Amino acid sequence: MNGVMSFFRVTGGLVSLLMETLYWCKSVFKNTDKITDQLLVIGYQTLPVGALIALFSGGVLALQAGPTLAQFGIEENVGGLVGLSLVKEIGPVMAAILVAGRVGSAMAAELASMSVYEEIDALKTMDINPLRYLVMPRFIATVLALPVLVIYMDVIGWFGGAIVAAVNPDVHLSFTVYYRNLSELVDFTAFVNGLIKAAVFGVIISIVCCYVGLKTKGGPREIGTSVTKAVVLSFVLVLVFDYYVTRILLFLNID
Amino acid sequence: MAEQEGIRRENGGNGGLGAAGREGNHAGNVLLGYLKSAPVGVNISGLTKSFGQNRVLKGVDLGIEPGETVVILGKSGTGKSVLLRHIIGLERPDGGSILIGGEPVEYDAPGKGEHVVAMVFQSSALFNSLTVADNVGLYLKEHKVFKDDGKVRQIVSSALEIVGLSEKEDVMPSVLSGGMKRRVATARALVMNPDLLLFDEPTAGLDPMMTRTIGDLILDLKQKVEMTQIVVTHDIDLAFYVADRIAVLSEGRIIEFGPPEQIRDCAKHAVQEFITPQFGENRR
């Protein structure tokens, strides 16, 4: 019974926080400095590790798929397979998991620490709305940064796939053939598909991590617990929503 | 009296509004000119609050006059901080009422009430991502109190000078000591130009020197700005040093309320039980 109550309380809290944050988006142009700061943390500082992950993810896709396709004599389709997989599914999910682990955890830790050490209360007493001051900039920055990060990781992932397809003796596909096949199969709607998913994941990660952080009570021990809770909940919701968003996009023919 | 109780006020001491004012310090005067406090009275009646099964406040009644410094004294866990959080609107009571300057407290939106109420938190609650100056100027910037950023900087510098930390403007709070953080938090509260200023355990964890500095600051604010102040503490020395009146909170109720002499001479067992061990028989 407690689990059920807790589920509804958390769900209600997340929806309520999302609605209030959307309301405070009216102040977006007055808070561009805070949003820029968050964009630097969420986007810019994630680029090196994002590149590394994308390069190897694209590479492993080509490594797995290439020899199998070669057995059937259709190895020239490696480019399309890697390209589509990254753009529609692996890119957005990979970027979301990276951002949740790297940025979401920091977000939850910072807000949890602010809650525990009365900084959120201090903001309230100064008539500064914590959602406007803390949550909205993180929300906007995550929703903007994640799709850009996905495009960046897609491009690097394709390159990783191209290298492996070229150097793997079982496939041995030239860059030209690889990228020609990729460009034939990856169209604009596939891109839009991935970007919509990325934006939805951005909403999930920012709202979940801010919610868990703001709800933290107790001491330093609870800050650690909140970070774990925020990251795990983000991962789970990203994967669950990935399924439903895919279903909706298929229904809307954005595939 | 102050000397008797271990805190001696030194007029030329480091920090303190009086120090800046007496030395004719220009920066100090900028803030004094800006502070236009309209001290308010506080009326608390029948305040009750429970957290689960734990009844923390069991009907608190307290009347505080405008411009008065009242110290709420009591053992740890008696609900002093909870009472303070109700006054500023961070907690909603189960029963009873709080009027500040005749207006009810805004529980859903602390900081939006008719009168400006500022609080110096026990943890100082400074924002670690902002410099000391940015912490102090946050309220002014976010509410666009001044169009001119130069004026904000002037007020911030003045507030930091008053608390004796003018050389710390550009440092991050993480490198400050506990006492310095408490003083920065006081400067941050001052620039809000409050009608009512609340201190939650302002000397907790501080050494005697810093305790004296904080005590001086509270006294100076009372004298120069005539601000209503409520200080929650379990530090007997500080309480008797700064208070116009002292309220002793025990078991969720105010058991004695009056001038320091009345509290010292109170025969109630619960009052003496708390005061005597800290005061020492030789001091009474």
Coordinates of C-alpha atoms in Angstrom, one line a residue:
Chain A
M1 CA 0.0 0.0 0.0
N2 CA 2.8 2.4 0.9
G3 CA 4.5 1.6 -2.5
V4 CA 1.3 2.5 -4.3
M5 CA 0.9 5.7 -2.4
S6 CA 4.5 6.5 -3.0
F7 CA 4.1 5.9 -6.8
F8 CA 1.2 8.2 -7.0
R9 CA 2.9 10.8 -4.8
V10 CA 6.0 10.8 -7.0
T11 CA 4.1 10.8 -10.3
G12 CA 1.9 13.7 -9.1
G13 CA 5.0 15.5 -7.9
L14 CA 6.8 15.1 -11.2
V15 CA 3.8 16.2 -13.2
S16 CA 3.2 19.2 -10.9
L17 CA 6.9 20.2 -11.1
L18 CA 6.7 19.9 -14.9
M19 CA 3.7 22.1 -15.1
E20 CA 5.1 24.8 -12.8
T21 CA 8.4 24.7 -14.7
L22 CA 6.6 25.2 -18.0
Y23 CA 4.8 28.2 -16.4
W24 CA 8.1 29.7 -15.4
C25 CA 9.4 29.4 -18.9
K26 CA 7.7 32.7 -19.4
S27 CA 10.8 34.2 -17.7
V28 CA 13.2 32.5 -20.1
F29 CA 14.5 35.7 -21.6
K30 CA 15.2 37.3 -18.2
N31 CA 17.3 34.3 -17.2
T32 CA 19.5 33.8 -20.2
D33 CA 22.6 34.1 -18.1
K34 CA 21.6 31.2 -15.9
I35 CA 20.5 29.1 -18.9
T36 CA 23.8 29.8 -20.7
D37 CA 25.7 28.6 -17.6
Q38 CA 23.7 25.4 -17.5
L39 CA 24.1 24.9 -21.3
L40 CA 27.9 25.1 -20.8
V41 CA 27.7 22.4 -18.1
I42 CA 25.2 20.2 -19.8
G43 CA 26.3 20.6 -23.4
Y44 CA 29.8 21.8 -23.8
Q45 CA 31.4 19.9 -21.0
T46 CA 29.8 16.7 -22.1
L47 CA 31.2 16.9 -25.7
P48 CA 34.5 15.0 -25.1
V49 CA 33.1 12.0 -23.3
G50 CA 30.1 12.0 -25.7
A51 CA 32.5 11.8 -28.6
L52 CA 34.3 8.9 -27.1
I53 CA 31.2 6.9 -26.4
A54 CA 29.7 7.7 -29.8
L55 CA 32.8 6.7 -31.7
F56 CA 33.0 3.3 -30.0
S57 CA 29.2 2.7 -30.2
G58 CA 29.2 3.3 -34.0
G59 CA 32.3 1.1 -34.2
V60 CA 30.7 -1.8 -32.3
L61 CA 27.5 -1.6 -34.4
A62 CA 29.6 -1.9 -37.6
L63 CA 31.7 -4.7 -36.0
Q64 CA 28.6 -6.7 -35.1
A65 CA 26.5 -6.1 -38.1
G66 CA 29.2 -6.0 -40.8
P67 CA 30.3 -9.6 -40.9
T68 CA 26.7 -10.8 -40.7
L69 CA 25.6 -8.6 -43.6
A70 CA 28.7 -9.7 -45.5
Q71 CA 27.6 -13.4 -45.2
F72 CA 24.6 -12.4 -47.2
G73 CA 26.5 -10.2 -49.6
I74 CA 24.8 -7.1 -48.5
E75 CA 27.7 -5.5 -46.5
E76 CA 27.2 -2.2 -48.4
N77 CA 24.1 -1.7 -46.1
V78 CA 26.3 -1.3 -43.0
G79 CA 26.3 2.5 -43.4
G80 CA 22.5 2.6 -43.4
L81 CA 22.2 0.2 -40.5
V82 CA 24.6 2.1 -38.3
G83 CA 23.2 5.4 -39.4
L84 CA 19.6 4.5 -38.7
S85 CA 20.3 2.7 -35.5
L86 CA 22.2 5.7 -34.2
V87 CA 19.8 8.4 -35.3
K88 CA 16.6 6.7 -34.3
E89 CA 17.4 4.8 -31.2
I90 CA 21.0 4.4 -29.9
G91 CA 22.0 8.0 -30.2
P92 CA 19.1 9.5 -28.2
V93 CA 19.2 6.8 -25.6
M94 CA 23.0 6.8 -25.3
A95 CA 23.0 10.6 -25.0
A96 CA 20.2 10.5 -22.4
I97 CA 22.0 8.0 -20.3
L98 CA 25.2 9.9 -20.5
V99 CA 23.5 13.2 -19.5
A100 CA 21.5 11.5 -16.7
G101 CA 24.6 10.0 -15.3
R102 CA 26.9 12.9 -15.7
V103 CA 24.7 16.0 -15.5
G104 CA 21.5 14.7 -13.9
S105 CA 23.4 13.3 -10.9
A106 CA 25.2 16.6 -10.4
M107 CA 21.9 18.4 -10.7
A108 CA 20.2 16.2 -8.1
A109 CA 23.3 16.5 -5.8
E110 CA 23.4 20.3 -6.0
L111 CA 19.7 20.8 -5.4
A112 CA 19.7 18.1 -2.6
S113 CA 22.5 19.9 -0.9
M114 CA 20.7 23.2 -1.3
S115 CA 17.6 21.7 0.3
V116 CA 19.5 20.1 3.2
Y117 CA 21.5 23.3 3.9
E118 CA 18.4 25.6 3.9
E119 CA 19.5 27.4 0.7
I120 CA 16.1 26.7 -0.9
D121 CA 14.4 28.1 2.1
A122 CA 16.7 31.2 1.9
L123 CA 15.6 31.7 -1.7
K124 CA 11.9 31.5 -0.6
T125 CA 12.4 34.0 2.2
M126 CA 14.0 36.4 -0.4
D127 CA 10.9 36.0 -2.6
I128 CA 12.9 34.3 -5.3
N129 CA 11.0 31.4 -6.7
P130 CA 13.3 28.3 -6.6
L131 CA 11.6 26.9 -9.7
R132 CA 12.2 30.0 -11.7
Y133 CA 15.7 30.5 -10.3
L134 CA 17.0 26.9 -10.2
V135 CA 14.7 24.5 -12.1
M136 CA 13.7 26.4 -15.2
P137 CA 17.2 27.2 -16.4
R138 CA 18.2 23.5 -15.9
F139 CA 15.1 22.4 -17.7
I140 CA 15.5 24.7 -20.7
A141 CA 19.2 23.9 -21.0
T142 CA 18.7 20.1 -20.8
V143 CA 15.9 20.2 -23.4
L144 CA 18.0 22.3 -25.7
A145 CA 21.3 20.6 -25.2
L146 CA 20.3 17.0 -25.5
P147 CA 19.1 17.1 -29.1
V148 CA 22.2 19.0 -30.1
L149 CA 24.3 16.4 -28.3
V150 CA 22.4 13.7 -30.1
I151 CA 23.2 15.2 -33.5
Y152 CA 26.9 15.5 -32.5
M153 CA 27.1 11.9 -31.2
D154 CA 25.3 10.6 -34.3
V155 CA 27.8 12.2 -36.6
I156 CA 30.8 10.8 -34.6
G157 CA 29.1 7.4 -34.2
W158 CA 28.7 7.2 -38.0
F159 CA 32.4 8.0 -38.4
G160 CA 33.2 5.3 -35.8
G161 CA 31.1 2.8 -37.9
A162 CA 32.8 3.9 -41.1
I163 CA 36.3 3.3 -39.7
V164 CA 35.4 -0.2 -38.4
A165 CA 33.6 -1.0 -41.7
A166 CA 36.7 0.1 -43.6
V167 CA 39.4 -1.7 -41.5
N168 CA 37.5 -4.9 -40.7
P169 CA 38.7 -7.5 -43.3
D170 CA 35.3 -9.3 -43.2
V171 CA 33.5 -6.1 -44.4
H172 CA 36.2 -3.9 -46.0
L173 CA 33.8 -1.2 -47.1
S174 CA 35.1 2.2 -48.4
F175 CA 34.0 5.4 -46.8
T176 CA 32.3 6.4 -50.0
V177 CA 30.1 3.4 -50.2
Y178 CA 29.4 3.5 -46.4
Y179 CA 28.3 7.2 -46.5
R180 CA 26.4 6.8 -49.7
N181 CA 24.2 4.0 -48.3
L182 CA 23.9 6.0 -45.0
S183 CA 22.6 9.1 -46.8
E184 CA 20.2 7.0 -48.8
L185 CA 18.6 5.5 -45.7
V186 CA 18.8 8.2 -43.1
D187 CA 16.3 10.9 -44.1
F188 CA 15.0 14.0 -42.4
T189 CA 12.2 12.3 -40.6
A190 CA 14.6 9.8 -39.0
F191 CA 16.5 12.8 -37.7
V192 CA 13.3 14.4 -36.4
N193 CA 12.4 11.1 -34.8
G194 CA 15.7 11.1 -32.8
L195 CA 15.5 14.8 -31.9
I196 CA 11.9 14.5 -30.6
K197 CA 13.1 11.6 -28.4
A198 CA 16.1 13.5 -27.2
A199 CA 13.9 16.5 -26.2
V200 CA 11.5 14.2 -24.3
F201 CA 14.4 12.6 -22.5
G202 CA 15.7 16.1 -21.7
V203 CA 12.4 16.8 -20.0
I204 CA 12.5 13.6 -18.1
I205 CA 16.1 13.9 -16.9
S206 CA 15.8 17.6 -15.8
I207 CA 12.4 17.2 -14.1
V208 CA 13.3 13.9 -12.3
C209 CA 16.7 15.1 -11.1
C210 CA 15.4 18.5 -9.9
Y211 CA 12.3 16.9 -8.2
V212 CA 14.4 14.3 -6.3
G213 CA 16.9 17.0 -5.4
L214 CA 14.3 19.5 -4.1
K215 CA 12.5 16.8 -2.1
T216 CA 15.7 15.8 -0.2
K217 CA 15.4 16.1 3.6
G218 CA 17.9 15.1 6.3
G219 CA 21.7 15.3 6.1
P220 CA 24.6 14.5 3.8
R221 CA 23.7 10.8 3.7
E222 CA 20.4 11.6 2.1
I223 CA 22.2 13.7 -0.6
G224 CA 23.9 10.5 -1.8
T225 CA 20.7 8.5 -1.6
S226 CA 18.9 11.2 -3.7
V227 CA 21.6 11.1 -6.4
T228 CA 21.3 7.4 -6.8
K229 CA 17.5 7.6 -6.8
A230 CA 17.5 10.4 -9.4
V231 CA 19.8 8.6 -11.8
V232 CA 18.1 5.2 -11.5
L233 CA 14.6 6.8 -11.9
S234 CA 15.9 8.8 -14.9
F235 CA 17.3 5.7 -16.6
V236 CA 14.1 3.7 -16.0
L237 CA 11.8 6.5 -17.2
V238 CA 14.0 7.2 -20.3
L239 CA 13.8 3.5 -21.4
V240 CA 10.0 3.3 -20.6
F241 CA 9.2 6.5 -22.4
D242 CA 11.5 5.5 -25.3
Y243 CA 9.1 2.7 -26.0
Y244 CA 6.0 4.8 -25.8
V245 CA 7.5 7.7 -27.8
T246 CA 8.5 5.3 -30.5
R247 CA 5.0 3.9 -30.6
I248 CA 3.6 7.4 -31.0
L249 CA 6.1 8.4 -33.6
L250 CA 5.3 5.2 -35.6
F251 CA 1.6 6.0 -35.3
L252 CA 2.2 9.5 -36.6
N253 CA 4.4 8.2 -39.4
I254 CA 7.5 10.0 -38.1
D255 CA 9.8 7.1 -38.6
Chain B
M1 CA 25.9 42.9 32.9
A2 CA 27.5 42.0 29.6
E3 CA 30.9 41.6 31.2
Q4 CA 29.3 39.6 33.9
E5 CA 27.9 37.1 31.4
G6 CA 31.0 36.6 29.4
I7 CA 30.4 38.8 26.4
R8 CA 31.9 42.2 26.5
R9 CA 31.0 44.8 24.0
E10 CA 33.9 46.6 22.5
N11 CA 32.9 49.8 20.7
G12 CA 35.9 49.8 18.4
G13 CA 35.7 46.0 17.7
N14 CA 36.0 44.4 14.4
G15 CA 32.7 44.3 12.6
G16 CA 29.4 45.7 13.9
L17 CA 27.2 48.4 12.5
G18 CA 28.3 50.7 15.3
A19 CA 31.9 50.3 14.5
A20 CA 31.3 51.5 11.0
G21 CA 29.0 54.3 12.0
R22 CA 31.1 55.6 14.8
E23 CA 34.2 55.7 12.7
G24 CA 32.2 57.8 10.2
N25 CA 32.8 55.2 7.6
H26 CA 31.3 56.3 4.3
A27 CA 30.5 52.8 3.0
G28 CA 28.7 52.1 6.3
N29 CA 26.6 55.2 5.9
V30 CA 25.5 54.1 2.4
L31 CA 23.7 51.1 3.9
L32 CA 22.4 53.1 6.9
G33 CA 20.9 55.6 4.4
Y34 CA 19.4 52.8 2.5
L35 CA 17.9 51.0 5.5
K36 CA 14.6 52.5 6.2
S37 CA 13.2 49.9 8.5
A38 CA 9.6 50.3 9.7
P39 CA 9.8 48.1 12.7
V40 CA 6.8 45.9 13.1
G41 CA 5.2 44.1 16.1
V42 CA 4.7 40.3 16.0
N43 CA 1.7 38.7 17.7
I44 CA 1.6 34.9 18.0
S45 CA -1.4 33.3 19.5
G46 CA -2.2 29.6 20.2
L47 CA 0.3 28.3 17.7
T48 CA 0.4 24.6 17.4
K49 CA 2.4 22.3 15.2
S50 CA 2.9 18.5 15.1
F51 CA 5.2 16.5 12.9
G52 CA 3.6 13.1 12.8
Q53 CA 3.0 12.0 16.4
N54 CA 5.5 14.5 17.7
R55 CA 3.8 17.6 19.0
V56 CA 6.4 20.3 18.8
L57 CA 4.5 23.5 19.5
K58 CA 1.6 23.1 21.9
G59 CA 0.0 26.6 21.9
V60 CA 2.6 29.3 21.8
D61 CA 1.5 32.8 22.7
L62 CA 3.9 35.7 22.3
G63 CA 3.6 39.5 21.7
I64 CA 6.6 41.4 20.4
E65 CA 6.7 45.2 20.2
P66 CA 8.0 47.1 17.2
G67 CA 11.7 47.7 17.4
E68 CA 12.2 45.2 20.2
T69 CA 14.9 42.5 20.3
V70 CA 13.4 39.4 21.7
V71 CA 15.4 36.2 22.4
I72 CA 13.7 32.9 22.3
L73 CA 15.6 30.7 24.7
G74 CA 15.3 27.0 25.2
K75 CA 17.0 23.6 25.1
S76 CA 17.7 21.9 21.8
G77 CA 14.6 20.2 20.3
T78 CA 12.1 22.4 22.1
G79 CA 10.8 23.9 18.8
K80 CA 12.6 27.2 18.8
S81 CA 13.7 27.0 15.1
V82 CA 10.3 25.6 14.2
L83 CA 8.7 28.7 15.7
L84 CA 11.0 30.9 13.7
R85 CA 10.2 29.0 10.5
H86 CA 6.5 29.7 11.2
I87 CA 7.1 33.4 11.7
I88 CA 8.8 33.7 8.3
G89 CA 6.2 31.5 6.6
L90 CA 8.3 28.4 5.8
E91 CA 6.1 26.2 7.9
R92 CA 2.3 26.2 8.1
P93 CA 0.9 25.8 11.6
D94 CA -1.8 23.2 12.6
G95 CA -3.5 25.9 14.6
G96 CA -3.2 29.4 15.9
S97 CA -2.1 32.5 14.1
I98 CA 0.8 34.8 13.6
L99 CA 0.4 38.5 12.8
I100 CA 3.3 40.6 11.6
G101 CA 2.5 44.3 11.8
G102 CA -1.2 43.3 12.0
E103 CA -1.0 41.2 8.8
P104 CA -1.2 37.4 8.7
V105 CA 1.8 35.5 7.6
E106 CA 1.8 34.3 4.0
Y107 CA 2.5 30.6 4.4
D108 CA 2.3 29.6 0.8
A109 CA 4.5 32.4 -0.4
P110 CA 7.1 33.4 2.2
G111 CA 8.7 36.6 1.2
K112 CA 5.5 37.9 -0.4
G113 CA 4.0 39.4 2.8
E114 CA 3.1 43.0 3.4
H115 CA 6.3 43.4 5.5
V116 CA 9.8 42.4 4.6
V117 CA 11.0 39.6 6.9
A118 CA 14.6 38.4 6.6
M119 CA 16.2 35.4 8.3
V120 CA 19.8 34.5 9.1
F121 CA 19.8 30.7 9.0
Q122 CA 21.7 28.5 11.3
S123 CA 23.5 26.9 8.4
S124 CA 24.0 30.4 6.9
A125 CA 22.5 29.0 3.7
L126 CA 24.9 30.8 1.4
F127 CA 24.9 29.8 -2.2
N128 CA 28.2 28.0 -2.9
S129 CA 28.1 28.7 -6.6
L130 CA 28.1 32.5 -6.0
T131 CA 30.8 34.8 -4.6
V132 CA 30.3 36.5 -1.3
A133 CA 29.3 39.7 -3.0
D134 CA 26.9 37.9 -5.4
N135 CA 25.3 36.2 -2.4
V136 CA 24.8 39.5 -0.6
G137 CA 23.5 41.3 -3.7
L138 CA 21.2 38.5 -4.9
Y139 CA 18.0 39.9 -3.5
L140 CA 18.8 43.4 -5.0
K141 CA 19.6 41.9 -8.4
E142 CA 16.8 39.4 -8.7
H143 CA 14.2 42.0 -7.7
K144 CA 15.9 44.8 -9.7
V145 CA 15.7 47.1 -6.7
F146 CA 18.2 49.4 -8.4
K147 CA 18.5 50.0 -12.1
D148 CA 22.1 50.9 -11.7
D149 CA 24.5 48.0 -11.0
G150 CA 26.9 50.4 -9.4
K151 CA 24.4 51.2 -6.7
V152 CA 24.0 47.5 -6.0
R153 CA 27.7 47.1 -5.7
Q154 CA 27.8 50.1 -3.3
I155 CA 25.1 48.7 -1.0
V156 CA 26.8 45.2 -1.1
S157 CA 30.2 46.7 -0.2
S158 CA 28.6 48.7 2.5
A159 CA 26.8 45.7 4.0
L160 CA 30.0 43.7 3.9
E161 CA 32.0 46.5 5.5
I162 CA 29.4 46.6 8.3
V163 CA 29.9 43.0 9.1
G164 CA 33.7 43.4 8.8
L165 CA 34.2 41.4 5.6
S166 CA 34.8 44.0 2.9
E167 CA 38.0 42.2 1.8
K168 CA 36.0 39.0 1.1
E169 CA 33.8 40.3 -1.7
D170 CA 35.2 38.1 -4.4
V171 CA 35.9 34.9 -2.5
M172 CA 33.6 31.9 -2.6
P173 CA 31.7 31.0 0.6
S174 CA 33.3 27.6 0.8
V175 CA 36.6 29.1 1.9
L176 CA 35.0 31.1 4.8
S177 CA 34.9 30.1 8.4
G178 CA 31.5 29.4 10.1
G179 CA 31.5 32.8 11.8
M180 CA 32.3 34.6 8.5
K181 CA 29.5 32.8 6.8
R182 CA 27.1 33.8 9.5
R183 CA 28.2 37.4 9.0
V184 CA 27.8 37.2 5.2
A185 CA 24.3 35.8 5.8
T186 CA 23.6 38.7 8.1
A187 CA 24.8 41.2 5.4
R188 CA 22.5 39.4 2.9
A189 CA 19.6 39.7 5.2
L190 CA 20.3 43.4 5.8
V191 CA 20.3 44.4 2.2
M192 CA 16.7 43.2 2.0
N193 CA 15.9 46.2 4.2
P194 CA 13.8 44.1 6.5
D195 CA 11.1 45.3 8.9
L196 CA 11.7 42.1 11.0
L197 CA 15.0 40.3 11.2
L198 CA 15.2 36.7 12.5
F199 CA 18.3 34.9 13.7
D200 CA 18.4 31.2 14.0
E201 CA 21.1 30.1 16.5
P202 CA 23.5 32.9 15.3
T203 CA 26.4 31.8 17.5
A204 CA 26.1 28.0 17.3
G205 CA 29.5 26.5 16.8
L206 CA 31.3 29.8 17.0
D207 CA 34.2 30.7 19.2
P208 CA 33.8 33.4 22.0
M209 CA 35.4 36.1 19.9
M210 CA 33.0 35.5 17.0
T211 CA 30.1 35.2 19.4
R212 CA 30.9 38.6 20.7
T213 CA 31.1 40.0 17.2
I214 CA 27.7 38.6 16.3
G215 CA 26.3 39.9 19.6
D216 CA 27.6 43.4 18.9
L217 CA 26.1 43.3 15.4
I218 CA 22.6 42.5 16.8
L219 CA 22.9 45.2 19.4
D220 CA 24.1 47.8 16.8
L221 CA 21.3 46.9 14.5
K222 CA 18.8 47.6 17.3
Q223 CA 20.4 50.9 18.2
K224 CA 21.1 52.3 14.7
V225 CA 18.3 50.9 12.6
E226 CA 15.6 50.2 15.3
M227 CA 14.8 47.0 13.6
T228 CA 12.6 44.4 15.3
Q229 CA 14.7 41.3 15.9
I230 CA 13.9 37.8 17.0
V231 CA 16.9 35.7 18.1
V232 CA 16.6 32.0 18.7
T233 CA 19.4 30.6 20.7
H234 CA 20.4 28.3 23.5
D235 CA 23.3 30.5 24.3
I236 CA 22.5 32.1 27.7
D237 CA 25.3 34.7 27.4
L238 CA 24.2 36.0 24.0
A239 CA 20.5 36.0 25.2
F240 CA 21.2 38.2 28.2
Y241 CA 23.6 40.4 26.2
V242 CA 21.3 41.4 23.4
A243 CA 17.7 40.9 24.6
D244 CA 15.1 43.5 25.5
R245 CA 12.9 40.6 26.6
I246 CA 13.5 36.9 26.7
A247 CA 11.0 34.2 26.1
V248 CA 11.8 30.7 27.5
L249 CA 10.4 27.9 25.4
S250 CA 9.9 24.6 27.0
E251 CA 7.9 21.5 26.0
G252 CA 6.3 23.5 23.2
R253 CA 5.1 26.4 25.3
I254 CA 6.4 29.8 26.4
I255 CA 6.8 29.3 30.1
E256 CA 8.2 32.7 30.9
F257 CA 8.5 36.0 29.0
G258 CA 10.0 39.2 30.3
P259 CA 13.1 41.3 30.7
P260 CA 16.4 39.5 31.3
E261 CA 16.2 40.4 35.1
Q262 CA 12.8 38.7 35.3
I263 CA 14.1 35.6 33.6
R264 CA 17.2 35.5 35.8
D265 CA 15.1 35.8 38.9
C266 CA 12.3 33.5 37.8
A267 CA 11.7 30.8 40.3
K268 CA 10.2 28.3 37.9
H269 CA 12.1 25.0 38.0
A270 CA 12.1 24.6 34.1
V271 CA 13.6 28.1 33.7
Q272 CA 16.3 27.6 36.4
E273 CA 17.0 24.1 35.2
F274 CA 18.0 25.6 31.8
I275 CA 19.7 28.8 33.0
T276 CA 21.6 27.7 36.1
P277 CA 24.0 25.1 34.5
Q278 CA 25.1 27.6 31.8
F279 CA 25.2 30.7 34.0
G280 CA 26.9 29.1 36.9
E281 CA 25.9 29.9 40.5
N282 CA 28.8 32.4 40.9
R283 CA 27.4 34.5 38.1
R284 CA 23.9 34.9 39.4

